[in-house]
Short mmCIF file of N, CA and C in Angstrom, two decimals:
data_model
loop_
_atom_site.label_atom_id
_atom_site.label_comp_id
_atom_site.label_asym_id
_atom_site.label_seq_id
_atom_site.Cartn_x
_atom_site.Cartn_y
_atom_site.Cartn_z
N UNK A 285 14.89 67.79 -178.06
CA UNK A 285 14.43 68.54 -176.92
C UNK A 285 13.61 69.74 -177.36
N UNK A 286 13.99 70.30 -178.48
CA UNK A 286 13.30 71.47 -178.98
C UNK A 286 11.85 71.15 -179.33
N UNK A 287 11.61 69.98 -179.86
CA UNK A 287 10.24 69.60 -180.23
C UNK A 287 9.35 69.42 -179.01
N UNK A 288 9.94 68.94 -177.88
CA UNK A 288 9.15 68.78 -176.66
C UNK A 288 8.67 70.13 -176.15
N UNK A 289 9.53 71.14 -176.11
CA UNK A 289 9.12 72.47 -175.64
C UNK A 289 8.15 73.12 -176.61
N UNK A 290 8.31 72.83 -177.87
CA UNK A 290 7.36 73.41 -178.84
C UNK A 290 5.96 72.81 -178.67
N UNK A 291 5.85 71.62 -178.10
CA UNK A 291 4.56 71.02 -177.82
C UNK A 291 4.00 71.45 -176.47
N UNK A 292 4.86 71.64 -175.49
CA UNK A 292 4.42 71.97 -174.14
C UNK A 292 3.85 73.38 -174.07
N UNK A 293 4.48 74.34 -174.72
CA UNK A 293 4.01 75.73 -174.65
C UNK A 293 2.58 75.88 -175.17
N UNK A 294 2.25 75.37 -176.35
CA UNK A 294 0.85 75.50 -176.80
C UNK A 294 -0.13 74.74 -175.90
N UNK A 295 0.30 73.59 -175.38
CA UNK A 295 -0.58 72.82 -174.49
C UNK A 295 -0.88 73.62 -173.23
N UNK A 296 0.13 74.26 -172.66
CA UNK A 296 -0.08 75.09 -171.48
C UNK A 296 -1.00 76.26 -171.78
N UNK A 297 -0.83 76.86 -172.94
CA UNK A 297 -1.68 77.98 -173.33
C UNK A 297 -3.14 77.53 -173.44
N UNK A 298 -3.36 76.37 -174.00
CA UNK A 298 -4.72 75.84 -174.14
C UNK A 298 -5.32 75.55 -172.77
N UNK A 299 -4.56 74.94 -171.89
CA UNK A 299 -5.05 74.61 -170.55
C UNK A 299 -5.40 75.88 -169.79
N UNK A 300 -4.53 76.89 -169.87
CA UNK A 300 -4.81 78.16 -169.18
C UNK A 300 -6.06 78.83 -169.74
N UNK A 301 -6.20 78.79 -171.05
CA UNK A 301 -7.38 79.41 -171.69
C UNK A 301 -8.65 78.70 -171.25
N UNK A 302 -8.63 77.37 -171.26
CA UNK A 302 -9.81 76.62 -170.82
C UNK A 302 -10.11 76.88 -169.35
N UNK A 303 -9.08 77.02 -168.54
CA UNK A 303 -9.27 77.32 -167.13
C UNK A 303 -9.94 78.66 -166.91
N UNK A 304 -9.64 79.63 -167.77
CA UNK A 304 -10.25 80.95 -167.64
C UNK A 304 -11.68 80.96 -168.18
N UNK A 305 -11.95 80.14 -169.19
CA UNK A 305 -13.27 80.14 -169.82
C UNK A 305 -14.27 79.31 -169.03
N UNK A 306 -13.85 78.24 -168.36
CA UNK A 306 -14.79 77.33 -167.70
C UNK A 306 -15.69 78.02 -166.69
N UNK A 307 -15.22 78.98 -165.85
CA UNK A 307 -16.18 79.65 -164.96
C UNK A 307 -17.24 80.43 -165.72
N UNK A 308 -16.86 80.96 -166.87
CA UNK A 308 -17.83 81.70 -167.68
C UNK A 308 -18.91 80.76 -168.21
N UNK A 309 -18.52 79.56 -168.55
CA UNK A 309 -19.49 78.59 -169.05
C UNK A 309 -20.41 78.14 -167.93
N UNK A 310 -19.84 77.89 -166.75
CA UNK A 310 -20.64 77.42 -165.61
C UNK A 310 -21.66 78.47 -165.18
N UNK A 311 -21.24 79.73 -165.15
CA UNK A 311 -22.12 80.78 -164.67
C UNK A 311 -22.72 81.61 -165.81
N UNK A 312 -22.81 81.03 -166.99
CA UNK A 312 -23.37 81.74 -168.13
C UNK A 312 -24.81 82.15 -167.86
N UNK A 313 -25.17 83.33 -168.33
CA UNK A 313 -26.52 83.85 -168.08
C UNK A 313 -27.56 83.12 -168.93
N UNK A 314 -27.17 82.66 -170.11
CA UNK A 314 -28.13 81.99 -171.00
C UNK A 314 -27.89 80.49 -170.98
N UNK A 315 -28.10 79.89 -169.84
CA UNK A 315 -27.91 78.45 -169.71
C UNK A 315 -29.08 77.71 -170.35
N UNK A 316 -29.01 76.39 -170.37
CA UNK A 316 -30.08 75.60 -170.96
C UNK A 316 -31.41 75.80 -170.26
N UNK A 317 -31.36 76.20 -168.99
CA UNK A 317 -32.61 76.39 -168.24
C UNK A 317 -33.39 77.59 -168.76
N UNK A 318 -32.68 78.60 -169.26
CA UNK A 318 -33.36 79.76 -169.80
C UNK A 318 -33.96 79.46 -171.17
N UNK A 319 -33.31 78.58 -171.91
CA UNK A 319 -33.80 78.27 -173.25
C UNK A 319 -35.10 77.47 -173.19
N UNK A 320 -35.20 76.58 -172.20
CA UNK A 320 -36.39 75.76 -172.04
C UNK A 320 -36.84 75.83 -170.60
N UNK A 321 -37.83 76.62 -170.31
CA UNK A 321 -38.24 76.78 -168.91
C UNK A 321 -39.02 75.59 -168.38
N UNK A 322 -38.39 74.41 -168.41
CA UNK A 322 -39.07 73.19 -168.00
C UNK A 322 -39.18 73.03 -166.50
N UNK A 323 -38.52 73.92 -165.74
CA UNK A 323 -38.57 73.80 -164.28
C UNK A 323 -39.81 74.47 -163.70
N UNK A 324 -40.63 75.04 -164.52
CA UNK A 324 -41.72 75.85 -164.01
C UNK A 324 -43.07 75.16 -164.10
N UNK A 325 -43.09 73.85 -164.11
CA UNK A 325 -44.37 73.14 -164.10
C UNK A 325 -44.96 72.97 -165.48
N UNK A 326 -46.24 72.61 -165.51
CA UNK A 326 -46.93 72.34 -166.76
C UNK A 326 -46.89 73.55 -167.68
N UNK A 327 -46.58 73.30 -168.92
CA UNK A 327 -46.49 74.38 -169.90
C UNK A 327 -47.75 74.41 -170.76
N UNK A 328 -48.09 75.59 -171.26
CA UNK A 328 -49.29 75.70 -172.09
C UNK A 328 -49.28 74.75 -173.30
N UNK A 329 -48.09 74.50 -173.87
CA UNK A 329 -48.00 73.61 -175.03
C UNK A 329 -48.46 72.20 -174.68
N UNK A 330 -48.21 71.78 -173.43
CA UNK A 330 -48.63 70.44 -173.03
C UNK A 330 -50.15 70.31 -173.09
N UNK A 331 -50.85 71.33 -172.63
CA UNK A 331 -52.31 71.28 -172.67
C UNK A 331 -52.81 71.27 -174.11
N UNK A 332 -52.16 72.03 -174.98
CA UNK A 332 -52.57 72.06 -176.38
C UNK A 332 -52.36 70.70 -177.05
N UNK A 333 -51.21 70.08 -176.78
CA UNK A 333 -50.93 68.76 -177.36
C UNK A 333 -51.93 67.72 -176.88
N UNK A 334 -52.19 67.74 -175.59
CA UNK A 334 -53.16 66.79 -175.03
C UNK A 334 -54.55 67.03 -175.64
N UNK A 335 -54.92 68.29 -175.78
CA UNK A 335 -56.22 68.63 -176.34
C UNK A 335 -56.38 68.05 -177.74
N UNK A 336 -55.32 68.10 -178.55
CA UNK A 336 -55.38 67.55 -179.90
C UNK A 336 -55.54 66.03 -179.87
N UNK A 337 -54.78 65.38 -179.01
CA UNK A 337 -54.79 63.92 -178.95
C UNK A 337 -56.10 63.37 -178.38
N UNK A 338 -56.76 64.17 -177.54
CA UNK A 338 -57.97 63.69 -176.87
C UNK A 338 -59.25 64.01 -177.62
N UNK A 339 -59.14 64.67 -178.76
CA UNK A 339 -60.30 64.96 -179.60
C UNK A 339 -61.40 65.68 -178.79
N UNK A 340 -61.10 66.89 -178.36
CA UNK A 340 -62.02 67.66 -177.52
C UNK A 340 -63.14 68.28 -178.35
N UNK A 341 -64.25 68.52 -177.69
CA UNK A 341 -65.36 69.23 -178.33
C UNK A 341 -65.00 70.71 -178.41
N UNK A 342 -65.81 71.47 -179.15
CA UNK A 342 -65.54 72.91 -179.29
C UNK A 342 -65.60 73.61 -177.93
N UNK A 343 -66.57 73.24 -177.11
CA UNK A 343 -66.69 73.85 -175.80
C UNK A 343 -65.46 73.52 -174.94
N UNK A 344 -65.01 72.29 -175.00
CA UNK A 344 -63.83 71.89 -174.24
C UNK A 344 -62.59 72.65 -174.74
N UNK A 345 -62.50 72.84 -176.06
CA UNK A 345 -61.37 73.57 -176.63
C UNK A 345 -61.34 75.00 -176.11
N UNK A 346 -62.50 75.62 -176.00
CA UNK A 346 -62.58 76.98 -175.47
C UNK A 346 -62.12 77.01 -174.00
N UNK A 347 -62.55 76.01 -173.23
CA UNK A 347 -62.15 75.95 -171.82
C UNK A 347 -60.64 75.74 -171.69
N UNK A 348 -60.08 74.88 -172.55
CA UNK A 348 -58.64 74.63 -172.52
C UNK A 348 -57.89 75.90 -172.93
N UNK A 349 -58.41 76.61 -173.93
CA UNK A 349 -57.76 77.84 -174.36
C UNK A 349 -57.73 78.87 -173.22
N UNK A 350 -58.81 78.96 -172.47
CA UNK A 350 -58.85 79.88 -171.33
C UNK A 350 -57.82 79.46 -170.27
N UNK A 351 -57.72 78.16 -170.04
CA UNK A 351 -56.73 77.64 -169.09
C UNK A 351 -55.31 77.94 -169.58
N UNK A 352 -55.07 77.76 -170.85
CA UNK A 352 -53.75 78.02 -171.44
C UNK A 352 -53.37 79.49 -171.22
N UNK A 353 -54.30 80.39 -171.48
CA UNK A 353 -54.02 81.82 -171.29
C UNK A 353 -53.72 82.12 -169.83
N UNK A 354 -54.45 81.50 -168.94
CA UNK A 354 -54.22 81.69 -167.50
C UNK A 354 -52.83 81.21 -167.10
N UNK A 355 -52.45 80.04 -167.60
CA UNK A 355 -51.14 79.46 -167.28
C UNK A 355 -50.03 80.34 -167.85
N UNK A 356 -50.23 80.81 -169.09
CA UNK A 356 -49.22 81.67 -169.72
C UNK A 356 -48.99 82.94 -168.92
N UNK A 357 -50.06 83.59 -168.51
CA UNK A 357 -49.90 84.84 -167.78
C UNK A 357 -49.22 84.61 -166.42
N UNK A 358 -49.56 83.53 -165.75
CA UNK A 358 -48.93 83.22 -164.47
C UNK A 358 -47.45 82.92 -164.66
N UNK A 359 -47.11 82.20 -165.72
CA UNK A 359 -45.71 81.86 -165.99
C UNK A 359 -44.90 83.11 -166.32
N UNK A 360 -45.48 83.99 -167.11
CA UNK A 360 -44.78 85.23 -167.47
C UNK A 360 -44.52 86.07 -166.23
N UNK A 361 -45.49 86.12 -165.33
CA UNK A 361 -45.33 86.90 -164.10
C UNK A 361 -44.22 86.32 -163.23
N UNK A 362 -44.08 85.02 -163.21
CA UNK A 362 -43.09 84.36 -162.36
C UNK A 362 -41.70 84.29 -162.99
N UNK A 363 -41.66 84.42 -164.32
CA UNK A 363 -40.40 84.25 -165.03
C UNK A 363 -39.32 85.21 -164.50
N UNK A 364 -39.67 86.47 -164.35
CA UNK A 364 -38.71 87.46 -163.87
C UNK A 364 -38.27 87.18 -162.45
N UNK A 365 -39.19 86.73 -161.62
CA UNK A 365 -38.88 86.44 -160.21
C UNK A 365 -37.89 85.28 -160.12
N UNK A 366 -38.11 84.25 -160.89
CA UNK A 366 -37.22 83.08 -160.87
C UNK A 366 -35.83 83.47 -161.36
N UNK A 367 -35.78 84.23 -162.43
CA UNK A 367 -34.48 84.67 -162.98
C UNK A 367 -33.75 85.54 -161.96
N UNK A 368 -34.46 86.43 -161.29
CA UNK A 368 -33.83 87.30 -160.29
C UNK A 368 -33.27 86.47 -159.13
N UNK A 369 -34.02 85.46 -158.69
CA UNK A 369 -33.54 84.61 -157.60
C UNK A 369 -32.29 83.83 -158.02
N UNK A 370 -32.31 83.31 -159.24
CA UNK A 370 -31.17 82.55 -159.75
C UNK A 370 -29.94 83.45 -159.87
N UNK A 371 -30.15 84.68 -160.39
CA UNK A 371 -29.05 85.63 -160.52
C UNK A 371 -28.50 86.03 -159.15
N UNK A 372 -29.39 86.22 -158.19
CA UNK A 372 -28.96 86.59 -156.83
C UNK A 372 -28.10 85.48 -156.24
N UNK A 373 -28.51 84.24 -156.43
CA UNK A 373 -27.73 83.11 -155.91
C UNK A 373 -26.36 83.07 -156.59
N UNK A 374 -26.36 83.24 -157.91
CA UNK A 374 -25.11 83.22 -158.67
C UNK A 374 -24.17 84.33 -158.16
N UNK A 375 -24.73 85.51 -157.91
CA UNK A 375 -23.92 86.63 -157.40
C UNK A 375 -23.35 86.32 -156.02
N UNK A 376 -24.15 85.68 -155.17
CA UNK A 376 -23.67 85.30 -153.85
C UNK A 376 -22.50 84.32 -153.96
N UNK A 377 -22.62 83.36 -154.87
CA UNK A 377 -21.56 82.38 -155.06
C UNK A 377 -20.28 83.08 -155.52
N UNK A 378 -20.43 83.97 -156.49
CA UNK A 378 -19.26 84.66 -157.05
C UNK A 378 -18.62 85.61 -156.05
N UNK A 379 -19.40 86.12 -155.10
CA UNK A 379 -18.86 87.08 -154.13
C UNK A 379 -18.40 86.39 -152.84
N UNK A 380 -18.30 85.09 -152.87
CA UNK A 380 -17.86 84.30 -151.70
C UNK A 380 -18.71 84.59 -150.46
N UNK A 381 -20.00 84.58 -150.62
CA UNK A 381 -20.92 84.83 -149.51
C UNK A 381 -20.83 83.69 -148.51
N UNK A 382 -21.32 83.95 -147.31
CA UNK A 382 -21.28 82.94 -146.27
C UNK A 382 -22.26 81.80 -146.59
N UNK A 383 -22.05 80.71 -145.91
CA UNK A 383 -22.92 79.55 -146.10
C UNK A 383 -24.36 79.88 -145.69
N UNK A 384 -24.53 80.69 -144.66
CA UNK A 384 -25.86 81.08 -144.19
C UNK A 384 -26.59 81.90 -145.26
N UNK A 385 -25.85 82.81 -145.91
CA UNK A 385 -26.47 83.61 -146.98
C UNK A 385 -26.87 82.73 -148.16
N UNK A 386 -26.00 81.80 -148.52
CA UNK A 386 -26.31 80.88 -149.62
C UNK A 386 -27.54 80.03 -149.28
N UNK A 387 -27.59 79.55 -148.05
CA UNK A 387 -28.72 78.72 -147.62
C UNK A 387 -30.01 79.52 -147.65
N UNK A 388 -29.97 80.77 -147.19
CA UNK A 388 -31.17 81.61 -147.19
C UNK A 388 -31.68 81.83 -148.61
N UNK A 389 -30.76 82.08 -149.54
CA UNK A 389 -31.17 82.28 -150.94
C UNK A 389 -31.69 80.97 -151.54
N UNK A 390 -31.04 79.87 -151.21
CA UNK A 390 -31.48 78.57 -151.71
C UNK A 390 -32.87 78.24 -151.18
N UNK A 391 -33.13 78.60 -149.92
CA UNK A 391 -34.46 78.37 -149.34
C UNK A 391 -35.53 79.18 -150.07
N UNK A 392 -35.20 80.42 -150.44
CA UNK A 392 -36.14 81.24 -151.20
C UNK A 392 -36.44 80.59 -152.56
N UNK A 393 -35.39 80.08 -153.19
CA UNK A 393 -35.57 79.44 -154.49
C UNK A 393 -36.40 78.17 -154.35
N UNK A 394 -36.18 77.41 -153.28
CA UNK A 394 -36.95 76.18 -153.04
C UNK A 394 -38.41 76.50 -152.80
N UNK A 395 -38.69 77.58 -152.08
CA UNK A 395 -40.08 77.98 -151.84
C UNK A 395 -40.75 78.34 -153.17
N UNK A 396 -40.02 79.00 -154.04
CA UNK A 396 -40.57 79.32 -155.36
C UNK A 396 -40.85 78.07 -156.18
N UNK A 397 -39.96 77.10 -156.12
CA UNK A 397 -40.18 75.84 -156.83
C UNK A 397 -41.40 75.11 -156.28
N UNK A 398 -41.57 75.17 -154.98
CA UNK A 398 -42.72 74.55 -154.35
C UNK A 398 -44.01 75.18 -154.85
N UNK A 399 -44.03 76.50 -154.93
CA UNK A 399 -45.21 77.21 -155.47
C UNK A 399 -45.50 76.76 -156.89
N UNK A 400 -44.46 76.62 -157.71
CA UNK A 400 -44.64 76.20 -159.10
C UNK A 400 -45.22 74.80 -159.19
N UNK A 401 -44.73 73.92 -158.33
CA UNK A 401 -45.22 72.54 -158.35
C UNK A 401 -46.69 72.48 -157.97
N UNK A 402 -47.07 73.25 -156.96
CA UNK A 402 -48.47 73.27 -156.54
C UNK A 402 -49.33 73.85 -157.66
N UNK A 403 -48.86 74.95 -158.25
CA UNK A 403 -49.64 75.58 -159.33
C UNK A 403 -49.79 74.63 -160.52
N UNK A 404 -48.72 73.91 -160.86
CA UNK A 404 -48.78 72.96 -161.97
C UNK A 404 -49.81 71.87 -161.68
N UNK A 405 -49.85 71.39 -160.44
CA UNK A 405 -50.81 70.36 -160.06
C UNK A 405 -52.24 70.88 -160.14
N UNK A 406 -52.43 72.10 -159.68
CA UNK A 406 -53.77 72.72 -159.75
C UNK A 406 -54.19 72.90 -161.20
N UNK A 407 -53.25 73.32 -162.05
CA UNK A 407 -53.56 73.50 -163.47
C UNK A 407 -53.93 72.16 -164.13
N UNK A 408 -53.20 71.13 -163.79
CA UNK A 408 -53.50 69.81 -164.37
C UNK A 408 -54.85 69.32 -163.87
N UNK A 409 -55.15 69.58 -162.63
CA UNK A 409 -56.45 69.20 -162.09
C UNK A 409 -57.57 69.94 -162.84
N UNK A 410 -57.35 71.23 -163.12
CA UNK A 410 -58.34 72.01 -163.87
C UNK A 410 -58.49 71.45 -165.28
N UNK A 411 -57.39 71.03 -165.90
CA UNK A 411 -57.47 70.43 -167.23
C UNK A 411 -58.25 69.13 -167.18
N UNK A 412 -57.96 68.30 -166.21
CA UNK A 412 -58.66 67.01 -166.10
C UNK A 412 -60.15 67.21 -165.84
N UNK A 413 -60.52 68.29 -165.15
CA UNK A 413 -61.93 68.55 -164.87
C UNK A 413 -62.72 68.86 -166.15
N UNK A 414 -62.02 69.30 -167.18
CA UNK A 414 -62.67 69.62 -168.45
C UNK A 414 -63.01 68.35 -169.23
N UNK A 415 -62.28 67.29 -168.99
CA UNK A 415 -62.39 66.07 -169.80
C UNK A 415 -63.56 65.18 -169.38
N UNK A 416 -64.02 64.39 -170.35
CA UNK A 416 -65.04 63.37 -170.09
C UNK A 416 -64.35 62.14 -169.49
N UNK A 417 -65.10 61.23 -168.90
CA UNK A 417 -64.48 60.01 -168.35
C UNK A 417 -63.69 59.22 -169.41
N UNK A 418 -64.20 59.17 -170.64
CA UNK A 418 -63.49 58.45 -171.71
C UNK A 418 -62.16 59.13 -172.04
N UNK A 419 -62.18 60.46 -172.08
CA UNK A 419 -60.97 61.20 -172.38
C UNK A 419 -59.95 61.06 -171.24
N UNK A 420 -60.47 61.04 -170.01
CA UNK A 420 -59.58 60.83 -168.86
C UNK A 420 -58.90 59.46 -168.94
N UNK A 421 -59.68 58.45 -169.31
CA UNK A 421 -59.12 57.10 -169.43
C UNK A 421 -58.05 57.06 -170.52
N UNK A 422 -58.32 57.73 -171.64
CA UNK A 422 -57.36 57.77 -172.74
C UNK A 422 -56.09 58.49 -172.30
N UNK A 423 -56.25 59.60 -171.58
CA UNK A 423 -55.09 60.35 -171.11
C UNK A 423 -54.28 59.53 -170.11
N UNK A 424 -54.95 58.82 -169.23
CA UNK A 424 -54.25 57.97 -168.26
C UNK A 424 -53.50 56.85 -168.96
N UNK A 425 -54.08 56.31 -170.02
CA UNK A 425 -53.41 55.25 -170.78
C UNK A 425 -52.17 55.81 -171.48
N UNK A 426 -52.29 57.02 -172.00
CA UNK A 426 -51.13 57.67 -172.64
C UNK A 426 -50.02 57.89 -171.62
N UNK A 427 -50.39 58.31 -170.42
CA UNK A 427 -49.41 58.53 -169.35
C UNK A 427 -48.73 57.22 -168.97
N UNK A 428 -49.51 56.17 -168.84
CA UNK A 428 -48.95 54.86 -168.48
C UNK A 428 -47.97 54.39 -169.54
N UNK A 429 -48.31 54.60 -170.79
CA UNK A 429 -47.43 54.21 -171.90
C UNK A 429 -46.13 55.02 -171.86
N UNK A 430 -46.25 56.32 -171.63
CA UNK A 430 -45.09 57.19 -171.54
C UNK A 430 -44.20 56.78 -170.36
N UNK A 431 -44.81 56.49 -169.22
CA UNK A 431 -44.06 56.07 -168.04
C UNK A 431 -43.33 54.75 -168.29
N UNK A 432 -43.98 53.82 -168.98
CA UNK A 432 -43.36 52.53 -169.28
C UNK A 432 -42.14 52.72 -170.19
N UNK A 433 -42.27 53.59 -171.19
CA UNK A 433 -41.14 53.86 -172.08
C UNK A 433 -39.98 54.48 -171.31
N UNK A 434 -40.30 55.44 -170.42
CA UNK A 434 -39.26 56.10 -169.62
C UNK A 434 -38.58 55.09 -168.71
N UNK A 435 -39.36 54.23 -168.08
CA UNK A 435 -38.78 53.22 -167.19
C UNK A 435 -37.88 52.25 -167.95
N UNK A 436 -38.30 51.88 -169.16
CA UNK A 436 -37.48 50.98 -169.98
C UNK A 436 -36.16 51.65 -170.35
N UNK A 437 -36.20 52.93 -170.70
CA UNK A 437 -34.96 53.65 -171.03
C UNK A 437 -34.05 53.76 -169.82
N UNK A 438 -34.65 54.01 -168.64
CA UNK A 438 -33.84 54.10 -167.42
C UNK A 438 -33.18 52.75 -167.12
N UNK A 439 -33.94 51.69 -167.27
CA UNK A 439 -33.40 50.36 -167.00
C UNK A 439 -32.27 50.05 -167.97
N UNK A 440 -32.45 50.42 -169.23
CA UNK A 440 -31.42 50.21 -170.23
C UNK A 440 -30.16 50.98 -169.87
N UNK A 441 -30.33 52.23 -169.44
CA UNK A 441 -29.18 53.06 -169.06
C UNK A 441 -28.47 52.48 -167.85
N UNK A 442 -29.23 51.98 -166.88
CA UNK A 442 -28.63 51.37 -165.70
C UNK A 442 -27.83 50.13 -166.07
N UNK A 443 -28.39 49.32 -166.95
CA UNK A 443 -27.68 48.12 -167.39
C UNK A 443 -26.39 48.48 -168.12
N UNK A 444 -26.46 49.54 -168.93
CA UNK A 444 -25.28 49.99 -169.67
C UNK A 444 -24.21 50.47 -168.70
N UNK A 445 -24.62 51.23 -167.66
CA UNK A 445 -23.67 51.70 -166.66
C UNK A 445 -23.09 50.53 -165.88
N UNK A 446 -23.90 49.52 -165.62
CA UNK A 446 -23.43 48.34 -164.91
C UNK A 446 -22.37 47.59 -165.68
N UNK A 447 -22.50 47.57 -167.01
CA UNK A 447 -21.52 46.90 -167.85
C UNK A 447 -20.19 47.63 -167.84
N UNK A 448 -20.23 48.96 -167.75
CA UNK A 448 -18.99 49.75 -167.77
C UNK A 448 -18.20 49.60 -166.48
N UNK A 449 -18.89 49.37 -165.38
CA UNK A 449 -18.20 49.27 -164.08
C UNK A 449 -17.62 47.93 -163.88
#
């Protein structure tokens, strides 16, 4: 009997500790979203990678560089706004705010995401305007290849999930 209690006490201590730590992990300030701001639309690195693969002329490289600088400055300006909105929502959740308050903050965040999506589309359109028809065709082929790989991985994952059920 003594060995059973000697096992139960540490197990309870571990469970209680994990229970106290889990909210900290869920509401951590440095989540994966902060490490990689992938929710904010097209990133300057994407334009640089595409520019290398598409073999741009010097003039096109200059135009892409100007676009990259424009995108960077817009992203930096929005970065603080997005973080503030996310923190405000997190604070509302932690303070047991009403559903109406949560919805209002979520709507503000959704409007910001909508702005980012539109801006990303406009930026990509500006990038495509720099390219020649041959480069556009090459970029579209690269996109189709990437989409096919993604679809194949999704199908594989679905099949794997189907086997488990």
